[in-house]
């Protein structure tokens, strides 16, 4: 079993990465393989709604880092998405990245997911809620902890001093590992996900 962790911060080894490493430590301790995927500092184009991904086997027409991530996502059993907090939301490059990943991706349903944020002071719950929306629209089981998944600090060293935040994020990793093992056990017992229904779509303007 493998969990793919996404570092949505432009700072490769900053506060978000430090929080993700704590999740990774918990997962590895439970025998779960992990990989941290960095979106880096290069500009990431937003979704232009061209819908080419519908004719391109679930790949984005831009052919950049999004498709690299989608290839790894298809081989992963769970996900943890991490972001810094910018103006009470996720940062812009991560928003562009996730819009395209979830619009093009066909490999997320029924795979457990979690979001974590690193924040200096405020806006963490709004950023968490923003990321949760992607999971909820993709039929992904949402993994929780014993508090909201946030860690406080301007950098990695300060985040490590947030003992409650670090513990919350570690427990999140334990919860993820447990759910993954439950899903694996269910599969072996012949318990499968529910059959997908055709989407009912309607507009409110007549």
mmCIF file of C-alpha atoms in Angstrom:
data_model
loop_
_atom_site.group_PDB
_atom_site.id
_atom_site.type_symbol
_atom_site.label_atom_id
_atom_site.label_comp_id
_atom_site.label_asym_id
_atom_site.label_seq_id
_atom_site.Cartn_x
_atom_site.Cartn_y
_atom_site.Cartn_z
ATOM 1 C CA UNK A 1 0.000 0.000 0.000
ATOM 2 C CA UNK A 2 1.223 3.460 -0.877
ATOM 3 C CA UNK A 3 0.220 6.993 0.078
ATOM 4 C CA UNK A 4 1.148 9.913 -2.164
ATOM 5 C CA UNK A 5 1.769 13.138 -0.241
ATOM 6 C CA UNK A 6 1.578 16.418 -2.151
ATOM 7 C CA UNK A 7 3.582 19.425 -0.976
ATOM 8 C CA UNK A 8 1.685 22.350 -2.449
ATOM 9 C CA UNK A 9 4.106 24.927 -1.070
ATOM 10 C CA UNK A 10 6.675 26.612 -3.326
ATOM 11 C CA UNK A 11 9.127 26.156 -0.437
ATOM 12 C CA UNK A 12 10.372 22.603 -0.753
ATOM 13 C CA UNK A 13 11.526 22.146 2.846
ATOM 14 C CA UNK A 14 9.400 24.671 4.744
ATOM 15 C CA UNK A 15 6.542 24.394 7.216
ATOM 16 C CA UNK A 16 4.230 22.397 4.923
ATOM 17 C CA UNK A 17 6.950 19.867 4.190
ATOM 18 C CA UNK A 18 7.698 19.542 7.913
ATOM 19 C CA UNK A 19 4.042 18.738 8.605
ATOM 20 C CA UNK A 20 3.933 16.223 5.743
ATOM 21 C CA UNK A 21 7.023 14.502 7.113
ATOM 22 C CA UNK A 22 5.166 13.922 10.378
ATOM 23 C CA UNK A 23 2.323 12.219 8.501
ATOM 24 C CA UNK A 24 4.922 10.209 6.615
ATOM 25 C CA UNK A 25 6.559 9.130 9.873
ATOM 26 C CA UNK A 26 3.246 7.768 11.154
ATOM 27 C CA UNK A 27 2.463 5.985 7.886
ATOM 28 C CA UNK A 28 5.901 4.422 7.591
ATOM 29 C CA UNK A 29 5.626 3.237 11.189
ATOM 30 C CA UNK A 30 2.510 1.307 10.151
ATOM 31 C CA UNK A 31 4.276 -0.271 7.166
ATOM 32 C CA UNK A 32 2.753 2.041 4.529
ATOM 33 C CA UNK A 33 4.968 3.151 1.639
ATOM 34 C CA UNK A 34 5.033 6.902 0.976
ATOM 35 C CA UNK A 35 6.263 9.456 -1.543
ATOM 36 C CA UNK A 36 6.293 13.247 -1.232
ATOM 37 C CA UNK A 37 5.547 15.043 -4.503
ATOM 38 C CA UNK A 38 6.707 18.658 -4.772
ATOM 39 C CA UNK A 39 4.927 21.135 -7.039
ATOM 40 C CA UNK A 40 7.931 23.463 -6.788
ATOM 41 C CA UNK A 41 8.360 27.107 -7.756
ATOM 42 C CA UNK A 42 7.624 27.058 -11.494
ATOM 43 C CA UNK A 43 4.368 28.669 -12.669
ATOM 44 C CA UNK A 44 1.428 26.282 -13.030
ATOM 45 C CA UNK A 45 -1.273 27.182 -15.514
ATOM 46 C CA UNK A 46 -4.878 27.063 -14.408
ATOM 47 C CA UNK A 47 -7.568 24.930 -15.989
ATOM 48 C CA UNK A 48 -8.936 26.511 -19.190
ATOM 49 C CA UNK A 49 -11.938 24.137 -19.397
ATOM 50 C CA UNK A 50 -10.893 22.884 -22.832
ATOM 51 C CA UNK A 51 -12.165 19.398 -21.846
ATOM 52 C CA UNK A 52 -9.377 17.744 -23.833
ATOM 53 C CA UNK A 53 -8.780 15.500 -20.812
ATOM 54 C CA UNK A 54 -12.098 13.806 -21.610
ATOM 55 C CA UNK A 55 -10.701 12.730 -24.982
ATOM 56 C CA UNK A 56 -7.173 12.089 -23.733
ATOM 57 C CA UNK A 57 -7.489 9.124 -21.349
ATOM 58 C CA UNK A 58 -7.607 11.322 -18.265
ATOM 59 C CA UNK A 59 -4.526 13.368 -19.101
ATOM 60 C CA UNK A 60 -4.336 17.149 -19.134
ATOM 61 C CA UNK A 61 -3.712 18.760 -22.507
ATOM 62 C CA UNK A 62 -0.913 20.914 -21.070
ATOM 63 C CA UNK A 63 1.257 17.826 -20.553
ATOM 64 C CA UNK A 64 3.195 19.161 -17.579
ATOM 65 C CA UNK A 65 3.655 18.310 -13.887
ATOM 66 C CA UNK A 66 -0.059 17.551 -13.535
ATOM 67 C CA UNK A 67 0.258 14.475 -15.742
ATOM 68 C CA UNK A 68 3.333 13.305 -13.836
ATOM 69 C CA UNK A 69 1.301 13.479 -10.641
ATOM 70 C CA UNK A 70 -1.676 11.693 -12.216
ATOM 71 C CA UNK A 71 0.548 8.796 -13.271
ATOM 72 C CA UNK A 72 1.732 8.418 -9.679
ATOM 73 C CA UNK A 73 -1.801 8.874 -8.344
ATOM 74 C CA UNK A 74 -3.058 5.957 -10.400
ATOM 75 C CA UNK A 75 -0.575 3.709 -8.582
ATOM 76 C CA UNK A 76 -1.372 5.085 -5.106
ATOM 77 C CA UNK A 77 -3.914 3.906 -2.541
ATOM 78 C CA UNK A 78 -4.331 7.118 -0.531
ATOM 79 C CA UNK A 79 -3.436 10.799 -0.549
ATOM 80 C CA UNK A 80 -2.410 13.597 1.781
ATOM 81 C CA UNK A 81 -2.458 17.103 0.312
ATOM 82 C CA UNK A 82 -0.524 19.826 2.126
ATOM 83 C CA UNK A 83 -0.689 23.592 1.646
ATOM 84 C CA UNK A 84 0.457 26.811 3.254
ATOM 85 C CA UNK A 85 -2.265 29.364 3.958
ATOM 86 C CA UNK A 86 -2.436 32.405 1.676
ATOM 87 C CA UNK A 87 -5.184 34.921 2.465
ATOM 88 C CA UNK A 88 -7.246 32.277 4.293
ATOM 89 C CA UNK A 89 -6.983 29.820 1.408
ATOM 90 C CA UNK A 90 -4.567 27.519 -0.367
ATOM 91 C CA UNK A 91 -1.820 29.109 -2.439
ATOM 92 C CA UNK A 92 -2.491 30.001 -6.069
ATOM 93 C CA UNK A 93 -0.222 27.473 -7.768
ATOM 94 C CA UNK A 94 -1.743 24.638 -5.737
ATOM 95 C CA UNK A 95 -5.256 25.806 -6.647
ATOM 96 C CA UNK A 96 -4.371 25.708 -10.339
ATOM 97 C CA UNK A 97 -2.732 22.313 -9.869
ATOM 98 C CA UNK A 98 -5.680 20.751 -8.036
ATOM 99 C CA UNK A 99 -8.257 22.174 -10.450
ATOM 100 C CA UNK A 100 -6.552 20.399 -13.306
ATOM 101 C CA UNK A 101 -5.653 17.222 -11.409
ATOM 102 C CA UNK A 102 -9.196 16.579 -10.257
ATOM 103 C CA UNK A 103 -10.810 17.644 -13.525
ATOM 104 C CA UNK A 104 -8.608 15.348 -15.589
ATOM 105 C CA UNK A 105 -8.030 12.539 -13.077
ATOM 106 C CA UNK A 106 -10.020 9.302 -13.189
ATOM 107 C CA UNK A 107 -8.173 7.515 -10.387
ATOM 108 C CA UNK A 108 -9.351 9.075 -7.131
ATOM 109 C CA UNK A 109 -12.708 7.605 -6.215
ATOM 110 C CA UNK A 110 -12.835 5.373 -3.119
ATOM 111 C CA UNK A 111 -9.228 6.197 -2.218
ATOM 112 C CA UNK A 112 -8.793 7.761 1.271
ATOM 113 C CA UNK A 113 -7.690 11.373 1.347
ATOM 114 C CA UNK A 114 -6.641 14.004 3.854
ATOM 115 C CA UNK A 115 -5.582 17.631 3.829
ATOM 116 C CA UNK A 116 -3.159 19.435 6.122
ATOM 117 C CA UNK A 117 -2.217 23.098 6.283
ATOM 118 C CA UNK A 118 0.672 25.039 7.755
ATOM 119 C CA UNK A 119 -0.245 28.529 8.920
ATOM 120 C CA UNK A 120 1.326 31.454 10.720
ATOM 121 C CA UNK A 121 -1.800 32.540 12.574
ATOM 122 C CA UNK A 122 -5.283 32.410 10.956
ATOM 123 C CA UNK A 123 -7.203 31.122 7.938
ATOM 124 C CA UNK A 124 -6.367 27.456 8.426
ATOM 125 C CA UNK A 125 -9.900 26.089 8.630
ATOM 126 C CA UNK A 126 -10.947 27.952 5.472
ATOM 127 C CA UNK A 127 -7.984 26.498 3.577
ATOM 128 C CA UNK A 128 -8.791 22.996 4.858
ATOM 129 C CA UNK A 129 -12.388 23.358 3.753
ATOM 130 C CA UNK A 130 -11.242 24.461 0.299
ATOM 131 C CA UNK A 131 -9.167 21.305 -0.163
ATOM 132 C CA UNK A 132 -11.863 19.046 1.273
ATOM 133 C CA UNK A 133 -14.203 20.120 -1.514
ATOM 134 C CA UNK A 134 -12.038 18.337 -4.098
ATOM 135 C CA UNK A 135 -12.223 15.068 -2.156
ATOM 136 C CA UNK A 136 -15.937 15.281 -1.479
ATOM 137 C CA UNK A 137 -16.694 15.741 -5.173
ATOM 138 C CA UNK A 138 -14.539 12.726 -6.059
ATOM 139 C CA UNK A 139 -16.082 10.094 -3.733
ATOM 140 C CA UNK A 140 -12.926 9.913 -1.647
ATOM 141 C CA UNK A 141 -13.241 8.834 2.020
ATOM 142 C CA UNK A 142 -12.089 11.775 4.135
ATOM 143 C CA UNK A 143 -9.597 10.924 6.907
ATOM 144 C CA UNK A 144 -9.744 12.885 10.150
ATOM 145 C CA UNK A 145 -7.664 13.214 13.311
ATOM 146 C CA UNK A 146 -8.566 14.276 16.850
ATOM 147 C CA UNK A 147 -8.439 17.956 15.861
ATOM 148 C CA UNK A 148 -8.314 19.931 12.636
ATOM 149 C CA UNK A 149 -5.236 19.089 10.565
ATOM 150 C CA UNK A 150 -3.197 22.246 10.998
ATOM 151 C CA UNK A 151 0.238 23.173 12.288
ATOM 152 C CA UNK A 152 1.380 26.633 13.311
ATOM 153 C CA UNK A 153 4.693 28.300 12.497
ATOM 154 C CA UNK A 154 6.489 30.540 10.040
ATOM 155 C CA UNK A 155 8.988 27.826 9.135
ATOM 156 C CA UNK A 156 9.781 24.197 9.781
ATOM 157 C CA UNK A 157 11.536 24.845 13.082
ATOM 158 C CA UNK A 158 8.543 26.740 14.465
ATOM 159 C CA UNK A 159 6.121 24.080 13.237
ATOM 160 C CA UNK A 160 8.049 21.449 15.190
ATOM 161 C CA UNK A 161 7.408 23.491 18.332
ATOM 162 C CA UNK A 162 3.644 23.215 17.832
ATOM 163 C CA UNK A 163 3.383 20.001 19.815
ATOM 164 C CA UNK A 164 -0.401 19.788 19.563
ATOM 165 C CA UNK A 165 -0.307 20.347 15.802
ATOM 166 C CA UNK A 166 2.403 17.747 15.303
ATOM 167 C CA UNK A 167 0.498 15.219 17.376
ATOM 168 C CA UNK A 168 -2.719 15.924 15.454
ATOM 169 C CA UNK A 169 -0.943 15.329 12.170
ATOM 170 C CA UNK A 170 0.759 12.165 13.445
ATOM 171 C CA UNK A 171 -2.620 10.772 14.524
ATOM 172 C CA UNK A 172 -3.915 11.599 11.053
ATOM 173 C CA UNK A 173 -1.232 9.328 9.608
ATOM 174 C CA UNK A 174 -2.250 6.539 11.974
ATOM 175 C CA UNK A 175 -5.881 6.954 10.962
ATOM 176 C CA UNK A 176 -4.951 6.834 7.273
ATOM 177 C CA UNK A 177 -2.948 3.629 7.775
ATOM 178 C CA UNK A 178 -5.828 1.999 9.659
ATOM 179 C CA UNK A 179 -8.403 2.865 6.989
ATOM 180 C CA UNK A 180 -6.108 1.608 4.221
ATOM 181 C CA UNK A 181 -5.696 -1.702 6.040
ATOM 182 C CA UNK A 182 -9.461 -1.934 6.559
ATOM 183 C CA UNK A 183 -10.043 -1.374 2.844
ATOM 184 C CA UNK A 184 -7.445 -4.002 1.963
ATOM 185 C CA UNK A 185 -9.067 -6.472 4.341
ATOM 186 C CA UNK A 186 -12.499 -5.717 2.887
ATOM 187 C CA UNK A 187 -11.250 -6.425 -0.637
ATOM 188 C CA UNK A 188 -9.889 -9.794 0.462
ATOM 189 C CA UNK A 189 -13.278 -10.586 1.993
ATOM 190 C CA UNK A 190 -15.101 -9.748 -1.213
ATOM 191 C CA UNK A 191 -16.510 -6.422 0.000
ATOM 192 C CA UNK A 192 -16.325 -3.999 -2.910
ATOM 193 C CA UNK A 193 -17.126 -0.279 -3.270
ATOM 194 C CA UNK A 194 -20.704 0.594 -4.248
ATOM 195 C CA UNK A 195 -21.556 0.612 -7.916
ATOM 196 C CA UNK A 196 -21.264 4.072 -9.399
ATOM 197 C CA UNK A 197 -24.511 5.625 -10.561
ATOM 198 C CA UNK A 198 -24.837 7.803 -13.673
ATOM 199 C CA UNK A 199 -24.515 11.429 -12.614
ATOM 200 C CA UNK A 200 -27.716 13.439 -12.490
ATOM 201 C CA UNK A 201 -26.922 16.965 -13.631
ATOM 202 C CA UNK A 202 -29.184 19.972 -13.765
ATOM 203 C CA UNK A 203 -28.960 23.723 -13.899
ATOM 204 C CA UNK A 204 -31.063 25.985 -11.730
ATOM 205 C CA UNK A 205 -31.691 28.524 -14.483
ATOM 206 C CA UNK A 206 -34.663 27.619 -16.681
#
